[in-house]
């Protein structure tokens, strides 16, 4: 018989898979029927620090040669022997033999749709019967016993419930999809298992699990509920509904950013996904549940007051539900500060930075109309003004009813999430809030999801940020094209580090889908300016970038620097595994490029970077414009890069476009100076966009 391994599939429990080992066959069990010897299951009824064991009396159903038999565990322990009073009398290793726990009449596995919970003695933690499948460990008997390995088939959902303010005893808890329209699979069901692929063939399914509590279950102390769940994928997560004896009902959506309970290999074999985050539901120890709470929290941060009342038990400030900000007409950001930035040194001159942990838990912020008319140089603005060293902001969705309007008259850094992030982490953000600049300023203004990022002691991470919103900006009366320009982007406007530091600003796994229409000197889908030590990894731009900045003559240089991944890479900055699909269009003979306008340092690295978008400008090809870069006169490194798409003239809006081919693409790749020794056709090749 082919040797099969069934791997653990356990959601929301940190479970450790034991290594395969030979079984101890010293004990001889006298029986007229076949004896099953079982190794410890990876998960079963009780999970304590990842270790489990069999219990005396546990029963399994063994399906052999088309017949089913009930076997019972004789002893407790990491391994046990299962015996039967009416079991298998002869064993042929060439015939199929599969065991199921818990025992099901006729064999198979089941996730029940209705269960009455039983809590362990002296605790409020129940025992969860996680379905297991066992297969022979070897093809032959050893000492008259058949050794079997048992592994999980389904996930185990672990729900940590802190519900102290609910004074009435708990009655039921239901688990169901938060949104049935994007839920694929099933939460409960019965079926049989293919021992080779672990595929479950279901005979019945349900998308609702109802758990009934023991009588008078108190909610004044925390409880842990473990329940098997079926195989499913959902983008909107799960909905929990609790009822109590006084007929009150409480609901909570969990895993709003999506969840899958299994994965399938290219060979068609189902295997484990381990998620280890307990869910805090129904009355967390603390958190933000309204716009009033959010305003009060911001005020506490800005005045240096204690804000632990908005923290959960883990010390994170959390959003407990979607927050409607329609009642908030003026906003002072969390961490309202003033900064100076000179000679690549950032200095806080007044105000507070937020240095804590803020977890939106996948909740939405709605109807948040952020507008600033700041006239104080060095101001910061956004949901957060300034994030300081050690700050983490994650798991927030900004609804399309939100917006960011910047009408400043002095240098200001603005971001939907934060105006400034210094040595901080911003991750798992979805932004649907439009951004618009209409200010008047001759100094630097930034506007994006994160405005300005500065690495000094630990570095900055901006990860898994998706911008779906459009970005618009006037020129603000500024004709500057350097660091003091107006700079707008889909993800990060300006990234740099301290003059004395080698720490990086890392922008990774970010996506921009928003279109940009600007009259500014720097605008980009991902990062407007990778000024110093800014590393872009695994990012993708789909948005189009139309620019109307006033031009200079070709011989005098470029007034604007526009690229769809970034506009400029300074010292220590690089781009890896990133792709542009969007168009870059200049209406005024601007210096534009598919990836980057200016390669400005020999330390720059471009690896696995590809452009498949159109580049449109009335500039002559390779005169500070091109499908890959605008200009490169540095010995930067290019490895496995692709220059694709097309190049064309704006021609008053009636584009004259030349499609690129392997024969002509080098004529449009960009302006190459004498020092750009690595910008070669061997390192930057022609390619077409993938079709899948």
XYZ file of C-alpha atoms in Angstrom:
692
model
C 0.000 0.000 0.000
C 1.295 3.437 -0.846
C 2.530 5.265 2.242
C 0.447 8.372 2.893
C 0.955 11.327 5.198
C -2.058 13.376 6.259
C -0.943 16.829 7.385
C -2.530 18.961 10.059
C -5.065 21.602 9.079
C -5.623 23.705 12.201
C -6.916 27.276 12.121
C -6.408 29.670 15.001
C -4.321 27.240 17.124
C -0.528 27.183 17.320
C -0.098 23.446 16.881
C 3.186 21.580 16.588
C 3.365 18.585 14.261
C 5.251 15.688 15.804
C 7.978 13.996 13.800
C 7.294 10.525 12.397
C 8.772 7.821 14.581
C 8.807 4.019 14.848
C 6.277 2.687 17.340
C 7.237 0.792 20.495
C 6.066 -2.760 19.863
C 7.251 -4.210 23.158
C 3.684 -4.543 24.450
C 1.849 -7.585 23.047
C -1.935 -7.291 22.881
C -3.715 -10.634 22.769
C -6.773 -10.424 20.513
C -8.476 -12.553 17.925
C -8.976 -9.387 15.888
C -6.473 -7.000 14.334
C -5.013 -4.509 16.822
C -4.539 -0.874 15.706
C -1.608 0.971 17.271
C -1.919 4.757 16.923
C 0.641 7.506 17.251
C -0.336 10.715 19.017
C -2.700 12.832 16.922
C -1.412 16.260 16.068
C -4.704 17.756 17.255
C -7.663 16.064 18.847
C -9.897 16.890 21.801
C -7.669 18.906 24.104
C -4.989 21.307 22.960
C -2.511 22.372 25.622
C 0.638 24.146 24.470
C 0.450 22.223 21.214
C 0.687 18.782 22.872
C -2.135 16.206 22.776
C -2.699 12.573 23.620
C -5.261 9.823 23.216
C -7.740 9.123 25.993
C -8.893 5.688 27.156
C -12.259 4.966 25.567
C -11.681 7.031 22.429
C -13.368 5.326 19.495
C -12.426 5.217 15.838
C -14.148 3.750 12.800
C -11.852 1.656 10.590
C -12.982 1.184 6.981
C -11.192 -1.796 5.457
C -12.003 -3.540 2.208
C -15.387 -1.812 2.044
C -16.499 -2.737 5.570
C -16.471 -0.607 8.725
C -15.430 -1.621 12.237
C -15.494 0.192 15.588
C -12.268 0.195 17.616
C -11.756 1.521 21.159
C -8.596 2.946 22.766
C -7.418 0.736 25.618
C -5.211 3.276 27.405
C -4.447 6.976 27.501
C -1.165 8.355 26.221
C 0.831 9.715 23.307
C 0.389 6.317 21.640
C -2.336 3.807 22.339
C -3.762 0.556 21.064
C -7.259 0.307 19.629
C -8.992 -3.058 19.942
C -12.339 -4.374 18.837
C -14.736 -7.138 19.808
C -15.842 -7.440 16.194
C -12.907 -6.183 14.203
C -10.794 -7.134 11.207
C -9.854 -10.832 11.257
C -7.347 -10.833 8.401
C -5.314 -7.988 6.921
C -4.074 -7.558 3.350
C -1.795 -4.529 2.899
C -2.834 -4.147 -0.737
C -6.390 -3.286 0.274
C -7.537 0.184 1.332
C -7.581 0.814 5.076
C -8.606 4.193 6.504
C -9.505 5.085 10.102
C -11.700 7.988 11.217
C -11.886 9.800 14.555
C -14.327 10.382 16.103
C -16.165 7.216 15.184
C -18.902 7.812 12.627
C -21.380 5.141 11.659
C -20.209 3.730 8.346
C -16.993 5.766 8.461
C -16.132 9.246 7.291
C -15.633 12.640 8.915
C -18.090 15.176 10.214
C -18.117 18.798 11.316
C -21.461 19.031 13.129
C -23.677 22.038 12.468
C -25.058 21.929 16.020
C -23.133 21.103 19.197
C -23.747 21.431 22.914
C -20.541 22.621 24.532
C -19.001 20.872 27.523
C -16.416 22.834 29.456
C -13.414 21.228 31.065
C -13.593 20.867 34.816
C -12.939 24.148 36.618
C -12.486 26.118 33.378
C -14.469 27.880 30.686
C -12.628 26.056 27.927
C -14.429 23.349 25.993
C -13.067 20.183 24.427
C -13.182 20.236 20.653
C -13.443 16.971 18.755
C -11.309 17.727 15.728
C -11.920 15.149 12.956
C -8.863 12.994 12.201
C -7.989 10.525 9.476
C -5.542 7.684 10.029
C -3.660 5.608 7.478
C -1.189 2.738 7.924
C 2.304 3.840 8.856
C 3.807 0.845 7.069
C 2.480 -1.632 4.567
C 2.811 -4.648 6.876
C 1.932 -5.753 10.384
C 4.516 -5.404 13.143
C 4.157 -7.769 16.078
C 0.553 -8.462 15.118
C -0.315 -4.773 15.201
C -1.060 -2.300 12.443
C 0.623 1.052 13.096
C -1.367 4.093 11.930
C -0.670 7.807 11.698
C -3.542 10.192 12.448
C -3.724 13.763 11.190
C -6.303 16.543 11.021
C -8.730 16.911 8.150
C -10.426 20.174 9.064
C -9.510 23.436 10.745
C -10.176 24.163 14.373
C -11.529 27.640 15.045
C -10.460 28.945 18.434
C -12.508 31.855 19.754
C -11.380 33.715 22.838
C -14.491 35.401 24.236
C -14.148 38.254 26.718
C -17.698 39.310 27.501
C -17.633 40.613 31.052
C -20.295 43.292 30.668
C -22.950 40.845 29.484
C -24.636 40.059 32.787
C -27.077 37.432 31.527
C -25.771 33.859 31.050
C -24.810 32.763 27.552
C -27.282 30.653 25.607
C -25.974 30.107 22.056
C -23.190 31.160 19.724
C -23.541 30.847 15.958
C -20.797 30.989 13.356
C -21.677 31.865 9.757
C -20.276 33.785 6.774
C -20.162 37.559 7.198
C -21.085 37.858 3.519
C -22.522 34.789 1.796
C -21.815 36.246 -1.654
C -18.043 35.869 -1.315
C -18.034 32.683 0.780
C -16.916 29.533 -1.029
C -17.059 26.104 0.603
C -18.818 25.052 3.792
C -18.605 25.515 7.558
C -20.107 22.160 8.546
C -20.641 18.888 6.755
C -20.202 15.128 6.474
C -18.127 13.196 3.988
C -15.465 10.674 3.167
C -11.744 11.326 2.703
C -9.434 10.324 -0.126
C -6.420 9.016 1.803
C -3.960 10.038 -0.910
C -5.105 13.624 -1.518
C -7.042 14.349 1.703
C -9.873 15.610 -0.496
C -13.250 15.465 1.238
C -16.251 14.270 -0.738
C -19.217 15.708 1.134
C -22.641 14.116 1.463
C -24.128 17.114 3.283
C -22.987 20.645 4.102
C -24.107 23.687 6.069
C -22.893 27.282 6.287
C -23.977 27.747 9.883
C -22.696 26.235 13.111
C -24.730 26.650 16.298
C -23.061 26.075 19.653
C -25.258 25.734 22.750
C -23.716 26.676 26.089
C -24.219 24.651 29.253
C -26.946 26.052 31.487
C -26.057 29.298 33.272
C -22.677 29.741 31.601
C -21.254 32.915 33.113
C -19.855 35.596 30.855
C -18.139 37.457 33.677
C -14.854 35.688 32.954
C -13.038 34.871 29.745
C -13.825 31.664 27.907
C -12.114 29.788 25.086
C -14.266 27.983 22.556
C -12.777 25.528 20.096
C -14.899 24.242 17.255
C -14.049 22.369 14.034
C -14.916 24.165 10.810
C -15.020 22.915 7.241
C -13.110 23.926 4.163
C -13.859 27.430 2.962
C -12.491 30.687 1.621
C -13.979 34.092 2.406
C -12.940 37.678 1.731
C -15.268 39.163 4.342
C -14.592 36.818 7.245
C -17.071 35.233 9.637
C -19.960 36.564 11.698
C -20.412 35.511 15.316
C -23.817 35.925 16.948
C -24.257 35.360 20.675
C -27.610 35.119 22.427
C -28.121 35.238 26.174
C -30.818 34.018 28.544
C -32.460 37.441 28.593
C -32.846 37.132 24.782
C -30.251 39.812 24.039
C -28.285 39.361 20.822
C -24.709 40.477 20.155
C -22.880 40.231 16.828
C -19.242 40.563 15.864
C -17.508 40.111 12.518
C -14.064 38.550 12.659
C -11.317 38.135 10.080
C -12.742 40.930 7.960
C -9.645 40.981 5.776
C -10.287 37.418 4.647
C -9.680 33.848 5.732
C -9.087 30.466 4.139
C -9.122 27.207 6.051
C -7.113 25.059 3.633
C -4.769 25.089 0.701
C -4.262 22.777 -2.228
C -0.941 22.026 -3.883
C -0.351 21.954 -7.614
C -0.409 18.158 -7.317
C -3.924 18.329 -5.894
C -3.025 17.477 -2.304
C -4.764 19.349 0.528
C -2.519 20.554 3.333
C -2.442 22.723 6.426
C -2.761 26.402 7.077
C -1.769 27.411 10.588
C -3.253 30.620 11.981
C -2.591 31.431 15.602
C -4.643 34.457 16.473
C -7.383 34.050 19.070
C -10.411 36.198 18.415
C -11.465 38.731 21.020
C -15.205 39.114 20.705
C -18.019 40.775 22.638
C -16.631 43.363 24.998
C -12.918 43.573 24.626
C -11.134 45.013 27.662
C -10.910 48.305 25.782
C -11.198 49.852 22.362
C -12.646 52.530 20.105
C -16.255 52.023 19.077
C -17.370 55.509 17.941
C -16.201 58.781 16.432
C -16.410 60.290 19.902
C -13.974 57.667 21.168
C -11.575 58.348 18.295
C -11.582 62.108 18.898
C -11.036 61.573 22.633
C -8.186 59.158 21.936
C -6.518 61.679 19.605
C -6.803 64.365 22.269
C -5.254 62.062 24.879
C -2.259 61.359 22.655
C -1.788 65.019 21.810
C -1.953 66.152 25.442
C 0.217 63.354 26.774
C -2.676 61.853 28.764
C -3.163 58.158 29.481
C -4.990 56.288 26.719
C -5.039 52.739 28.108
C -8.858 52.777 28.225
C -8.798 52.347 24.443
C -6.391 49.355 24.578
C -7.248 45.682 24.537
C -5.606 43.065 26.751
C -2.624 42.918 24.396
C -1.880 46.610 24.839
C -3.111 47.564 21.363
C -5.437 50.450 20.670
C -8.166 48.756 18.639
C -11.198 49.639 16.568
C -14.070 47.487 17.804
C -16.322 48.155 14.820
C -16.680 50.379 11.753
C -16.341 54.050 12.710
C -18.637 56.663 11.144
C -16.904 60.055 11.253
C -19.710 62.094 9.654
C -20.168 64.063 12.892
C -16.522 65.228 12.896
C -16.210 68.466 10.895
C -12.699 69.465 11.998
C -9.876 67.099 12.782
C -6.686 67.370 14.773
C -4.562 64.356 13.850
C -3.368 61.775 16.349
C 0.205 62.898 17.027
C -0.113 66.522 16.005
C 3.435 67.878 15.592
C 5.707 70.322 13.809
C 9.020 69.273 12.225
C 11.974 70.621 10.376
C 13.927 68.662 7.780
C 17.266 70.087 6.715
C 20.494 68.482 5.486
C 18.727 65.084 5.714
C 18.066 65.483 9.432
C 14.499 65.410 10.788
C 13.819 67.304 14.019
C 10.585 67.561 15.989
C 10.190 71.125 17.226
C 6.817 70.812 18.974
C 3.924 68.455 19.614
C 3.627 64.715 20.215
C 4.315 61.643 18.108
C 2.220 58.495 18.419
C 4.535 55.606 19.384
C 1.964 52.950 20.332
C 0.205 50.080 18.535
C -3.020 50.819 16.639
C -4.947 47.879 15.158
C -8.044 48.599 13.121
C -8.887 44.869 13.155
C -10.128 45.116 9.570
C -12.797 47.681 10.418
C -13.743 50.564 8.140
C -13.513 54.272 8.744
C -16.425 55.962 6.976
C -17.437 59.530 6.091
C -14.103 60.929 7.242
C -13.580 64.264 5.466
C -9.997 65.200 6.326
C -9.074 68.721 5.271
C -6.113 70.857 6.213
C -5.372 74.503 5.456
C -2.156 74.475 7.466
C -0.056 77.636 7.259
C 2.692 76.598 9.701
C 5.836 75.262 8.021
C 6.613 71.692 9.049
C 3.076 70.608 9.884
C 1.809 67.046 9.521
C -1.715 65.872 8.786
C -3.792 62.716 8.360
C -5.593 60.246 10.596
C -2.230 60.334 12.344
C 0.000 63.352 12.178
C 3.335 61.839 13.187
C 4.187 58.210 13.929
C 7.313 57.937 16.078
C 9.794 55.165 16.752
C 8.120 51.840 17.476
C 4.658 52.852 16.278
C 2.531 50.293 14.427
C -0.642 51.137 12.513
C -2.375 48.238 10.766
C -5.553 46.623 9.478
C -7.635 49.680 8.546
C -9.988 50.160 5.599
C -10.775 53.734 4.533
C -14.185 53.771 2.870
C -14.866 55.591 -0.411
C -16.933 58.086 1.598
C -13.647 59.371 3.072
C -11.378 61.976 1.477
C -8.156 63.891 2.038
C -8.125 67.540 0.918
C -4.888 69.485 1.214
C -5.175 73.271 0.818
C -2.052 74.319 2.690
C 0.025 77.467 2.268
C 3.185 76.151 3.964
C 5.314 73.007 3.803
C 3.138 70.156 5.086
C 3.371 66.361 4.999
C -0.029 64.753 4.516
C -1.234 61.155 4.413
C -4.549 59.385 4.706
C -2.943 57.188 7.372
C -0.112 59.471 8.484
C 1.621 62.660 7.435
C 4.938 61.416 8.845
C 6.246 57.965 9.775
C 9.660 57.847 11.456
C 10.984 54.383 12.454
C 7.403 53.113 12.339
C 5.337 50.367 10.655
C 2.243 50.915 8.511
C 0.721 47.732 7.085
C -2.429 46.048 5.829
C -4.173 49.248 4.777
C -6.843 49.550 2.091
C -7.485 53.117 0.997
C -10.523 54.172 -1.011
C -10.373 57.836 0.052
C -9.674 60.281 -2.784
C -6.755 62.664 -2.291
C -6.738 66.208 -3.636
C -4.157 69.008 -3.392
C -5.306 72.578 -4.087
C -2.871 74.538 -1.929
C -0.433 77.313 -2.720
C 3.092 76.615 -1.593
C 6.591 77.066 -2.977
C 8.098 74.562 -0.513
C 7.794 70.782 -0.118
C 4.299 69.375 0.283
C 3.639 65.632 0.292
C 0.333 63.812 -0.148
C -0.297 60.067 -0.252
C -1.426 57.227 2.015
C 1.775 58.036 3.927
C 3.210 61.477 3.249
C 6.818 61.432 4.490
C 8.848 58.458 5.779
C 12.158 58.864 7.603
C 14.437 56.028 8.749
C 16.819 56.768 11.603
C 17.226 54.161 14.350
C 15.141 51.166 13.281
C 13.805 51.971 9.820
C 10.326 52.311 8.339
C 8.151 49.533 6.910
C 5.155 50.250 4.687
C 3.651 46.897 3.751
C 0.521 45.537 2.077
C -0.914 48.970 1.408
C -3.438 49.079 -1.419
C -4.609 52.401 -2.809
C -7.763 52.243 -4.924
C -8.465 55.975 -4.923
C -7.667 58.670 -7.466
C -5.123 61.388 -6.707
C -5.423 64.932 -8.069
C -3.146 67.922 -7.547
C -2.685 71.451 -8.909
C 0.813 72.906 -9.264
C 0.355 75.032 -6.146
C 2.304 77.820 -7.784
C 5.499 75.800 -7.442
C 7.967 75.301 -10.281
C 10.456 73.239 -8.253
C 11.349 69.724 -9.369
C 13.639 68.634 -6.518
C 13.156 67.687 -2.887
C 11.212 70.909 -2.292
C 8.627 70.079 -4.976
C 4.962 69.223 -4.494
C 5.039 65.402 -4.359
C 2.038 63.093 -4.649
C 1.747 59.322 -4.897
C -0.504 56.336 -4.420
C 1.377 54.811 -1.465
C 4.265 56.990 -0.195
C 5.123 60.495 -1.298
C 8.664 60.889 0.074
C 11.050 58.302 1.523
C 14.455 59.077 3.006
C 16.740 58.419 5.968
C 18.747 60.389 8.474
C 22.100 61.658 7.261
C 23.886 59.620 9.957
C 21.911 56.406 9.344
C 22.001 53.457 6.966
C 18.513 52.243 7.986
C 15.971 51.926 5.206
C 12.453 52.887 4.329
C 11.012 49.648 2.950
C 7.898 49.759 0.801
C 6.836 46.201 0.040
C 3.899 44.273 -1.389
C 2.020 47.496 -2.091
C -0.439 48.121 -4.917
C -1.734 51.293 -6.527
C -4.890 51.148 -8.630
C -5.741 54.827 -8.433
C -5.271 57.208 -11.350
C -3.231 60.373 -10.852
C -3.883 63.722 -12.527
C -1.412 66.320 -11.373
C 0.367 69.509 -12.320
C 3.174 68.784 -9.854
C 6.838 68.048 -10.546
C 6.767 64.632 -8.903
C 3.916 62.139 -9.072
C 4.058 58.354 -8.952
C 1.868 55.327 -8.420
C 4.011 53.851 -5.635
C 6.622 56.323 -4.259
C 6.992 59.868 -5.565
C 10.581 60.215 -4.313
C 12.845 57.388 -3.160
C 15.216 60.062 -1.926
C 17.679 58.067 0.224
C 17.761 54.427 1.319
C 14.238 53.721 0.155
C 13.743 50.143 -1.013
C 10.689 49.155 -3.057
C 9.929 45.400 -3.112
C 7.161 43.445 -4.775
C 5.022 46.465 -5.652
C 2.634 46.857 -8.578
C 1.124 49.930 -10.186
C -1.998 49.727 -12.341
C -3.030 53.391 -12.256
C -2.505 55.889 -15.058
C -0.440 59.007 -14.351
C -1.339 62.147 -16.328
C 0.842 65.200 -15.740
C 0.435 68.824 -16.840
C 3.437 70.431 -15.127
C 4.949 73.348 -17.087
C 7.822 72.280 -19.285
C 11.371 73.432 -19.864
C 13.245 73.046 -23.118
C 14.871 69.683 -23.738
C 18.332 71.211 -23.685
C 17.691 72.905 -20.349
C 16.653 69.718 -18.605
C 13.475 68.386 -17.095
C 10.966 70.480 -15.214
C 9.097 67.434 -13.912
C 10.325 63.958 -13.022
C 7.471 61.472 -13.362
C 7.748 57.685 -13.090
C 5.056 55.161 -12.271
C 7.019 53.211 -9.640
C 9.018 56.187 -8.426
C 10.297 59.491 -9.791
C 13.869 59.276 -8.493
C 16.157 56.812 -6.745
C 18.784 58.456 -4.554
C 21.685 56.978 -2.579
C 20.962 53.501 -1.218
C 17.590 53.236 -2.937
C 16.574 50.221 -5.025
C 13.612 48.486 -6.664
C 13.026 44.721 -6.665
C 10.317 42.509 -8.200
C 8.063 45.410 -9.121
C 5.894 46.023 -12.169
C 4.130 48.934 -13.837
C 1.079 48.401 -16.041
C -0.201 51.987 -16.005
C 0.295 54.739 -18.581
C 2.461 57.798 -17.965
C 1.285 60.828 -19.924
C 2.713 64.323 -20.109
C 0.715 67.029 -21.854
C 3.641 69.502 -21.742
C 6.656 67.621 -23.092
C 7.515 66.394 -19.616
C 10.318 64.040 -18.582
C 8.385 60.839 -17.955
C 9.179 57.136 -17.708
C 7.435 53.843 -17.054
C 9.496 52.914 -13.983
C 11.683 55.813 -12.804
C 12.439 59.237 -14.202
C 15.935 59.677 -12.743
C 18.415 56.969 -11.736
C 20.534 59.156 -9.525
C 23.104 56.976 -7.743
C 25.524 54.175 -8.603
C 24.289 52.255 -5.531
C 20.813 51.850 -7.049
C 19.745 48.280 -7.813
C 16.928 47.333 -10.196
C 16.175 43.612 -10.132
C 13.197 41.868 -11.765
C 11.584 45.213 -12.594
C 9.242 45.470 -15.579
C 7.277 48.140 -17.422
C 4.327 47.219 -19.628
C 2.582 50.606 -19.711
C 2.524 53.360 -22.330
C 4.797 56.399 -22.043
C 3.368 59.470 -23.801
C 5.178 62.809 -24.158
C 6.097 65.233 -26.911
C 9.757 64.969 -25.894
C 12.102 63.261 -28.267
C 12.632 59.637 -27.296
C 15.649 59.014 -25.008
C 15.843 62.731 -24.160
C 15.145 62.449 -20.461
C 12.232 60.103 -21.146
C 11.765 56.421 -21.892
C 9.729 53.296 -21.290
C 12.011 52.186 -18.424
C 13.867 55.238 -17.101
C 13.970 58.868 -18.116
C 17.707 59.294 -17.562
C 20.516 57.118 -16.222
C 24.099 58.315 -16.065
C 25.143 56.195 -13.091
C 26.687 52.730 -12.834
C 23.512 51.409 -11.186
C 22.845 47.663 -11.315
C 20.148 46.255 -13.596
C 19.309 42.543 -13.439
C 16.572 40.704 -15.327
C 14.625 43.878 -16.112
C 12.009 44.320 -18.843
C 11.225 47.343 -20.998
C 7.880 46.742 -22.637
C 4.732 48.662 -23.445
C 4.836 51.455 -26.008
C 6.122 54.978 -26.551
C 4.262 57.831 -28.161
C 3.775 61.538 -28.692
C 1.016 63.369 -26.855
C 0.209 65.333 -30.032
C -2.464 67.551 -28.482
C -4.211 64.544 -26.994
C -4.307 62.566 -30.224
C -1.572 60.093 -29.359
C 0.889 58.865 -31.967
C 2.066 55.595 -30.417
C 4.840 53.237 -31.430
C 4.439 49.700 -30.152
C 7.665 48.231 -28.819
C 9.227 45.103 -30.270
C 12.398 43.190 -29.595
C 13.911 45.012 -32.579
C 13.102 48.621 -31.679
C 12.657 48.750 -27.882
C 16.197 49.937 -27.181
C 15.434 53.137 -29.066
C 12.872 53.993 -26.380
C 14.343 52.545 -23.175
C 15.527 55.972 -21.913
C 18.465 58.362 -21.948
C 21.713 56.502 -21.189
C 24.833 58.418 -20.162
C 28.440 57.364 -20.487
C 28.652 56.226 -16.845
C 25.609 53.965 -17.096
C 27.765 50.943 -17.822
C 25.221 48.381 -16.604
C 22.273 49.733 -18.567
C 22.640 47.210 -21.380
C 20.370 45.090 -23.525
C 21.624 42.035 -21.660
C 20.275 43.459 -18.404
C 17.176 45.272 -19.658
C 15.340 43.141 -22.184
C 12.175 43.491 -24.196
C 9.059 41.749 -22.886
C 5.302 41.662 -23.192
C 2.823 41.706 -20.345
C 1.738 38.306 -19.011
C -1.767 37.326 -20.057
C -2.901 35.583 -16.870
